[in-house]
Amino acid sequence: MSDSKCWPVQQFSQVCGASKEEIKVQREVFVVTADTTDRLDCVLEKLKLSKAINICAWIPRFLYNSRHHDQKLRGPLTTKEIRKQHIFCVKRAQKSCDLQDDYLQLNLQPNQRGILDCHGGIQGMYPIYLPDKDLYTRKLVHHEHLRTLHVGVGLTMTSVRSQHWVPRLRKLAKRTTRA
């Protein structure tokens, strides 16, 4: 950690006369309380899921076009580009949450793309695991609720479970349908 980031801790220790051990504990506390949101979370929070995915899918297109001046991609986004962005968001959601509780219960195993699938009771059916506390999961449930025309909790859950497995989905769907 650089000295510029630790400046408030050092200033606090100079004023209070704290020892080196106390400074170490204070640094750990400051690191734990640091804000961990990033710009993708801000985009997901402010916009609908489809709009946020489209905006984030333009970023790799822009990077490709800036590196390959002679072969620029033009036109609207392709379904492949949008699908890649969904996969990126799923991987990001799986990495951001603690999976220890669900890992053994759901028999989570990575597939060819590096996404955790639930290998459960139905052979050949391996839904993608999404943690229930992640912002992307909440946006996905809300998107499916809107897509099913506000029918209710049951149909929202069915629509989500056609491709994904979300623990405690009923609770999440109830919160979404009430909002």
PDB file of C-alpha atoms in Angstrom:
ATOM      1  CA  MET A   1       0.000   0.000   0.000  1.00  0.00           C
ATOM      2  CA  SER A   2       1.400   3.383  -0.907  1.00  0.00           C
ATOM      3  CA  ASP A   3       1.882   6.158   1.604  1.00  0.00           C
ATOM      4  CA  SER A   4      -0.631   8.431  -0.137  1.00  0.00           C
ATOM      5  CA  LYS A   5      -3.476   5.965   0.576  1.00  0.00           C
ATOM      6  CA  CYS A   6      -2.432   5.572   4.225  1.00  0.00           C
ATOM      7  CA  TRP A   7      -2.209   9.296   4.887  1.00  0.00           C
ATOM      8  CA  PRO A   8      -5.364   9.536   7.073  1.00  0.00           C
ATOM      9  CA  VAL A   9      -4.144   6.631   9.225  1.00  0.00           C
ATOM     10  CA  GLN A  10      -0.715   8.192   9.686  1.00  0.00           C
ATOM     11  CA  GLN A  11      -2.209  11.568  10.461  1.00  0.00           C
ATOM     12  CA  PHE A  12      -4.560   9.955  12.986  1.00  0.00           C
ATOM     13  CA  SER A  13      -1.684   8.062  14.626  1.00  0.00           C
ATOM     14  CA  GLN A  14       0.404  11.234  14.914  1.00  0.00           C
ATOM     15  CA  VAL A  15      -2.435  13.124  16.576  1.00  0.00           C
ATOM     16  CA  CYS A  16      -3.381  10.286  18.952  1.00  0.00           C
ATOM     17  CA  GLY A  17       0.127   8.935  19.514  1.00  0.00           C
ATOM     18  CA  ALA A  18      -0.732   5.389  18.367  1.00  0.00           C
ATOM     19  CA  SER A  19       1.872   2.622  18.231  1.00  0.00           C
ATOM     20  CA  LYS A  20       2.892   0.647  15.112  1.00  0.00           C
ATOM     21  CA  GLU A  21       0.596  -2.265  16.056  1.00  0.00           C
ATOM     22  CA  GLU A  22      -2.371   0.069  16.409  1.00  0.00           C
ATOM     23  CA  ILE A  23      -1.574   1.606  13.029  1.00  0.00           C
ATOM     24  CA  LYS A  24      -1.558  -1.866  11.454  1.00  0.00           C
ATOM     25  CA  VAL A  25      -4.988  -2.638  12.936  1.00  0.00           C
ATOM     26  CA  GLN A  26      -6.293   0.744  11.789  1.00  0.00           C
ATOM     27  CA  ARG A  27      -5.024   0.116   8.236  1.00  0.00           C
ATOM     28  CA  GLU A  28      -6.792  -3.234   8.151  1.00  0.00           C
ATOM     29  CA  VAL A  29     -10.011  -1.580   9.308  1.00  0.00           C
ATOM     30  CA  PHE A  30      -9.705   1.116   6.644  1.00  0.00           C
ATOM     31  CA  VAL A  31      -9.052  -1.507   3.951  1.00  0.00           C
ATOM     32  CA  VAL A  32     -12.098  -3.509   5.009  1.00  0.00           C
ATOM     33  CA  THR A  33     -14.357  -0.453   4.916  1.00  0.00           C
ATOM     34  CA  ALA A  34     -13.107   0.713   1.524  1.00  0.00           C
ATOM     35  CA  ASP A  35     -15.731   1.134  -1.197  1.00  0.00           C
ATOM     36  CA  THR A  36     -15.650  -1.869  -3.528  1.00  0.00           C
ATOM     37  CA  THR A  37     -18.159  -0.735  -6.151  1.00  0.00           C
ATOM     38  CA  ASP A  38     -16.908  -0.140  -9.640  1.00  0.00           C
ATOM     39  CA  ARG A  39     -18.274   1.553 -12.718  1.00  0.00           C
ATOM     40  CA  LEU A  40     -20.062  -1.527 -14.034  1.00  0.00           C
ATOM     41  CA  ASP A  41     -22.054  -1.702 -10.799  1.00  0.00           C
ATOM     42  CA  CYS A  42     -23.006   1.943 -11.255  1.00  0.00           C
ATOM     43  CA  VAL A  43     -24.212   1.274 -14.800  1.00  0.00           C
ATOM     44  CA  LEU A  44     -26.175  -1.804 -13.671  1.00  0.00           C
ATOM     45  CA  GLU A  45     -27.681   0.086 -10.760  1.00  0.00           C
ATOM     46  CA  LYS A  46     -28.912   3.047 -12.785  1.00  0.00           C
ATOM     47  CA  LEU A  47     -30.174   1.303 -15.933  1.00  0.00           C
ATOM     48  CA  LYS A  48     -32.290  -1.653 -16.957  1.00  0.00           C
ATOM     49  CA  LEU A  49     -30.389  -4.881 -17.561  1.00  0.00           C
ATOM     50  CA  SER A  50     -30.698  -4.890 -21.356  1.00  0.00           C
ATOM     51  CA  LYS A  51     -29.535  -1.276 -21.652  1.00  0.00           C
ATOM     52  CA  ALA A  52     -26.599  -1.852 -19.277  1.00  0.00           C
ATOM     53  CA  ILE A  53     -25.526  -4.977 -21.191  1.00  0.00           C
ATOM     54  CA  ASN A  54     -25.666  -3.088 -24.488  1.00  0.00           C
ATOM     55  CA  ILE A  55     -23.605  -0.219 -23.114  1.00  0.00           C
ATOM     56  CA  CYS A  56     -21.010  -2.621 -21.706  1.00  0.00           C
ATOM     57  CA  ALA A  57     -20.931  -4.590 -24.991  1.00  0.00           C
ATOM     58  CA  TRP A  58     -19.909  -1.443 -26.870  1.00  0.00           C
ATOM     59  CA  ILE A  59     -16.701  -1.213 -24.814  1.00  0.00           C
ATOM     60  CA  PRO A  60     -14.971  -4.299 -26.333  1.00  0.00           C
ATOM     61  CA  ARG A  61     -16.152  -3.149 -29.779  1.00  0.00           C
ATOM     62  CA  PHE A  62     -14.552   0.242 -29.188  1.00  0.00           C
ATOM     63  CA  LEU A  63     -11.315  -1.384 -27.998  1.00  0.00           C
ATOM     64  CA  TYR A  64     -11.214  -3.650 -31.052  1.00  0.00           C
ATOM     65  CA  ASN A  65     -11.835  -0.746 -33.441  1.00  0.00           C
ATOM     66  CA  SER A  66      -9.165   1.391 -31.766  1.00  0.00           C
ATOM     67  CA  ARG A  67      -6.586  -1.401 -32.196  1.00  0.00           C
ATOM     68  CA  HIS A  68      -7.562  -2.513 -35.713  1.00  0.00           C
ATOM     69  CA  HIS A  69      -7.911   0.621 -37.824  1.00  0.00           C
ATOM     70  CA  ASP A  70      -8.058  -1.317 -41.089  1.00  0.00           C
ATOM     71  CA  GLN A  71     -10.780  -3.845 -40.004  1.00  0.00           C
ATOM     72  CA  LYS A  72     -13.274  -1.817 -37.993  1.00  0.00           C
ATOM     73  CA  LEU A  73     -16.512  -3.437 -36.929  1.00  0.00           C
ATOM     74  CA  ARG A  74     -19.522  -1.388 -37.978  1.00  0.00           C
ATOM     75  CA  GLY A  75     -23.253  -1.546 -37.512  1.00  0.00           C
ATOM     76  CA  PRO A  76     -25.361  -2.639 -34.559  1.00  0.00           C
ATOM     77  CA  LEU A  77     -24.131  -5.057 -31.914  1.00  0.00           C
ATOM     78  CA  THR A  78     -24.334  -8.721 -32.839  1.00  0.00           C
ATOM     79  CA  THR A  79     -25.961 -11.361 -30.663  1.00  0.00           C
ATOM     80  CA  LYS A  80     -22.521 -12.895 -30.154  1.00  0.00           C
ATOM     81  CA  GLU A  81     -21.209  -9.639 -28.666  1.00  0.00           C
ATOM     82  CA  ILE A  82     -24.222  -9.340 -26.358  1.00  0.00           C
ATOM     83  CA  ARG A  83     -23.938 -12.998 -25.317  1.00  0.00           C
ATOM     84  CA  LYS A  84     -20.240 -12.460 -24.483  1.00  0.00           C
ATOM     85  CA  GLN A  85     -21.205  -9.550 -22.251  1.00  0.00           C
ATOM     86  CA  HIS A  86     -23.801 -11.667 -20.425  1.00  0.00           C
ATOM     87  CA  ILE A  87     -21.147 -14.355 -19.876  1.00  0.00           C
ATOM     88  CA  PHE A  88     -18.751 -11.710 -18.564  1.00  0.00           C
ATOM     89  CA  CYS A  89     -21.393 -10.466 -16.108  1.00  0.00           C
ATOM     90  CA  VAL A  90     -22.191 -14.006 -14.941  1.00  0.00           C
ATOM     91  CA  LYS A  91     -18.496 -14.747 -14.314  1.00  0.00           C
ATOM     92  CA  ARG A  92     -18.140 -11.451 -12.492  1.00  0.00           C
ATOM     93  CA  ALA A  93     -21.181 -12.212 -10.311  1.00  0.00           C
ATOM     94  CA  GLN A  94     -19.843 -15.660  -9.456  1.00  0.00           C
ATOM     95  CA  LYS A  95     -16.430 -14.288  -8.495  1.00  0.00           C
ATOM     96  CA  SER A  96     -17.809 -11.461  -6.372  1.00  0.00           C
ATOM     97  CA  CYS A  97     -19.817 -13.591  -3.922  1.00  0.00           C
ATOM     98  CA  ASP A  98     -18.912 -16.168  -1.299  1.00  0.00           C
ATOM     99  CA  LEU A  99     -19.740 -19.607  -2.724  1.00  0.00           C
ATOM    100  CA  GLN A 100     -18.718 -21.837   0.186  1.00  0.00           C
ATOM    101  CA  ASP A 101     -22.256 -22.481   1.451  1.00  0.00           C
ATOM    102  CA  ASP A 102     -23.733 -23.291  -1.967  1.00  0.00           C
ATOM    103  CA  TYR A 103     -20.714 -25.019  -3.540  1.00  0.00           C
ATOM    104  CA  LEU A 104     -21.201 -28.475  -2.047  1.00  0.00           C
ATOM    105  CA  GLN A 105     -24.991 -28.386  -1.769  1.00  0.00           C
ATOM    106  CA  LEU A 106     -25.508 -27.541  -5.444  1.00  0.00           C
ATOM    107  CA  ASN A 107     -22.576 -29.580  -6.802  1.00  0.00           C
ATOM    108  CA  LEU A 108     -21.140 -26.610  -8.686  1.00  0.00           C
ATOM    109  CA  GLN A 109     -18.712 -27.471 -11.476  1.00  0.00           C
ATOM    110  CA  PRO A 110     -17.109 -25.199 -14.082  1.00  0.00           C
ATOM    111  CA  ASN A 111     -18.066 -25.711 -17.733  1.00  0.00           C
ATOM    112  CA  GLN A 112     -15.954 -25.090 -20.874  1.00  0.00           C
ATOM    113  CA  ARG A 113     -16.450 -21.311 -20.633  1.00  0.00           C
ATOM    114  CA  GLY A 114     -15.389 -21.178 -16.973  1.00  0.00           C
ATOM    115  CA  ILE A 115     -18.918 -20.614 -15.648  1.00  0.00           C
ATOM    116  CA  LEU A 116     -20.141 -22.593 -12.640  1.00  0.00           C
ATOM    117  CA  ASP A 117     -23.032 -24.919 -13.467  1.00  0.00           C
ATOM    118  CA  CYS A 118     -25.275 -26.798 -11.029  1.00  0.00           C
ATOM    119  CA  HIS A 119     -25.024 -30.528 -11.611  1.00  0.00           C
ATOM    120  CA  GLY A 120     -28.159 -31.690  -9.878  1.00  0.00           C
ATOM    121  CA  GLY A 121     -30.959 -34.191 -10.287  1.00  0.00           C
ATOM    122  CA  ILE A 122     -31.785 -33.898 -14.003  1.00  0.00           C
ATOM    123  CA  GLN A 123     -29.087 -35.371 -16.228  1.00  0.00           C
ATOM    124  CA  GLY A 124     -28.106 -33.157 -19.140  1.00  0.00           C
ATOM    125  CA  MET A 125     -29.729 -30.070 -17.557  1.00  0.00           C
ATOM    126  CA  TYR A 126     -27.044 -27.916 -15.970  1.00  0.00           C
ATOM    127  CA  PRO A 127     -28.345 -24.437 -15.121  1.00  0.00           C
ATOM    128  CA  ILE A 128     -25.881 -21.591 -14.595  1.00  0.00           C
ATOM    129  CA  TYR A 129     -25.371 -20.705 -10.943  1.00  0.00           C
ATOM    130  CA  LEU A 130     -25.990 -17.092  -9.928  1.00  0.00           C
ATOM    131  CA  PRO A 131     -25.573 -15.871  -6.322  1.00  0.00           C
ATOM    132  CA  ASP A 132     -28.733 -14.302  -4.935  1.00  0.00           C
ATOM    133  CA  LYS A 133     -26.987 -11.308  -3.377  1.00  0.00           C
ATOM    134  CA  ASP A 134     -25.376  -9.997  -6.560  1.00  0.00           C
ATOM    135  CA  LEU A 135     -26.671  -6.915  -8.395  1.00  0.00           C
ATOM    136  CA  TYR A 136     -26.645  -8.685 -11.773  1.00  0.00           C
ATOM    137  CA  THR A 137     -28.882 -11.440 -10.380  1.00  0.00           C
ATOM    138  CA  ARG A 138     -31.360  -8.933  -8.985  1.00  0.00           C
ATOM    139  CA  LYS A 139     -31.442  -7.122 -12.327  1.00  0.00           C
ATOM    140  CA  LEU A 140     -31.933 -10.426 -14.167  1.00  0.00           C
ATOM    141  CA  VAL A 141     -34.892 -11.379 -11.952  1.00  0.00           C
ATOM    142  CA  HIS A 142     -36.396  -7.920 -12.442  1.00  0.00           C
ATOM    143  CA  HIS A 143     -35.870  -8.208 -16.227  1.00  0.00           C
ATOM    144  CA  GLU A 144     -37.630 -11.582 -16.307  1.00  0.00           C
ATOM    145  CA  HIS A 145     -40.479 -10.178 -14.208  1.00  0.00           C
ATOM    146  CA  LEU A 146     -40.960  -7.400 -16.768  1.00  0.00           C
ATOM    147  CA  ARG A 147     -40.570  -9.804 -19.687  1.00  0.00           C
ATOM    148  CA  THR A 148     -43.312 -12.061 -18.327  1.00  0.00           C
ATOM    149  CA  LEU A 149     -45.605  -8.999 -18.107  1.00  0.00           C
ATOM    150  CA  HIS A 150     -45.778  -8.790 -14.295  1.00  0.00           C
ATOM    151  CA  VAL A 151     -47.636 -12.125 -14.035  1.00  0.00           C
ATOM    152  CA  GLY A 152     -46.283 -13.009 -10.607  1.00  0.00           C
ATOM    153  CA  VAL A 153     -43.709 -14.809  -8.529  1.00  0.00           C
ATOM    154  CA  GLY A 154     -44.271 -18.287  -9.978  1.00  0.00           C
ATOM    155  CA  LEU A 155     -43.847 -17.394 -13.629  1.00  0.00           C
ATOM    156  CA  THR A 156     -40.900 -15.117 -12.866  1.00  0.00           C
ATOM    157  CA  MET A 157     -39.190 -18.002 -11.083  1.00  0.00           C
ATOM    158  CA  THR A 158     -39.950 -20.381 -13.967  1.00  0.00           C
ATOM    159  CA  SER A 159     -38.522 -17.941 -16.480  1.00  0.00           C
ATOM    160  CA  VAL A 160     -35.327 -17.439 -14.469  1.00  0.00           C
ATOM    161  CA  ARG A 161     -34.890 -21.161 -13.780  1.00  0.00           C
ATOM    162  CA  SER A 162     -35.094 -22.053 -17.463  1.00  0.00           C
ATOM    163  CA  GLN A 163     -31.371 -21.191 -17.728  1.00  0.00           C
ATOM    164  CA  HIS A 164     -30.129 -20.138 -14.281  1.00  0.00           C
ATOM    165  CA  TRP A 165     -30.147 -21.468 -10.747  1.00  0.00           C
ATOM    166  CA  VAL A 166     -30.469 -18.855  -8.026  1.00  0.00           C
ATOM    167  CA  PRO A 167     -30.578 -19.967  -4.385  1.00  0.00           C
ATOM    168  CA  ARG A 168     -33.420 -18.405  -2.422  1.00  0.00           C
ATOM    169  CA  LEU A 169     -35.038 -17.315  -5.697  1.00  0.00           C
ATOM    170  CA  ARG A 170     -38.576 -17.204  -4.300  1.00  0.00           C
ATOM    171  CA  LYS A 171     -37.549 -14.612  -1.701  1.00  0.00           C
ATOM    172  CA  LEU A 172     -35.773 -12.537  -4.370  1.00  0.00           C
ATOM    173  CA  ALA A 173     -38.717 -12.808  -6.780  1.00  0.00           C
ATOM    174  CA  LYS A 174     -41.158 -11.724  -4.074  1.00  0.00           C
ATOM    175  CA  ARG A 175     -39.064  -8.632  -3.359  1.00  0.00           C
ATOM    176  CA  THR A 176     -38.888  -7.877  -7.072  1.00  0.00           C
ATOM    177  CA  THR A 177     -42.613  -8.245  -7.724  1.00  0.00           C
ATOM    178  CA  ARG A 178     -43.489  -5.995  -4.806  1.00  0.00           C
ATOM    179  CA  ALA A 179     -41.200  -3.197  -5.967  1.00  0.00           C
TER     180      ALA A 179
END
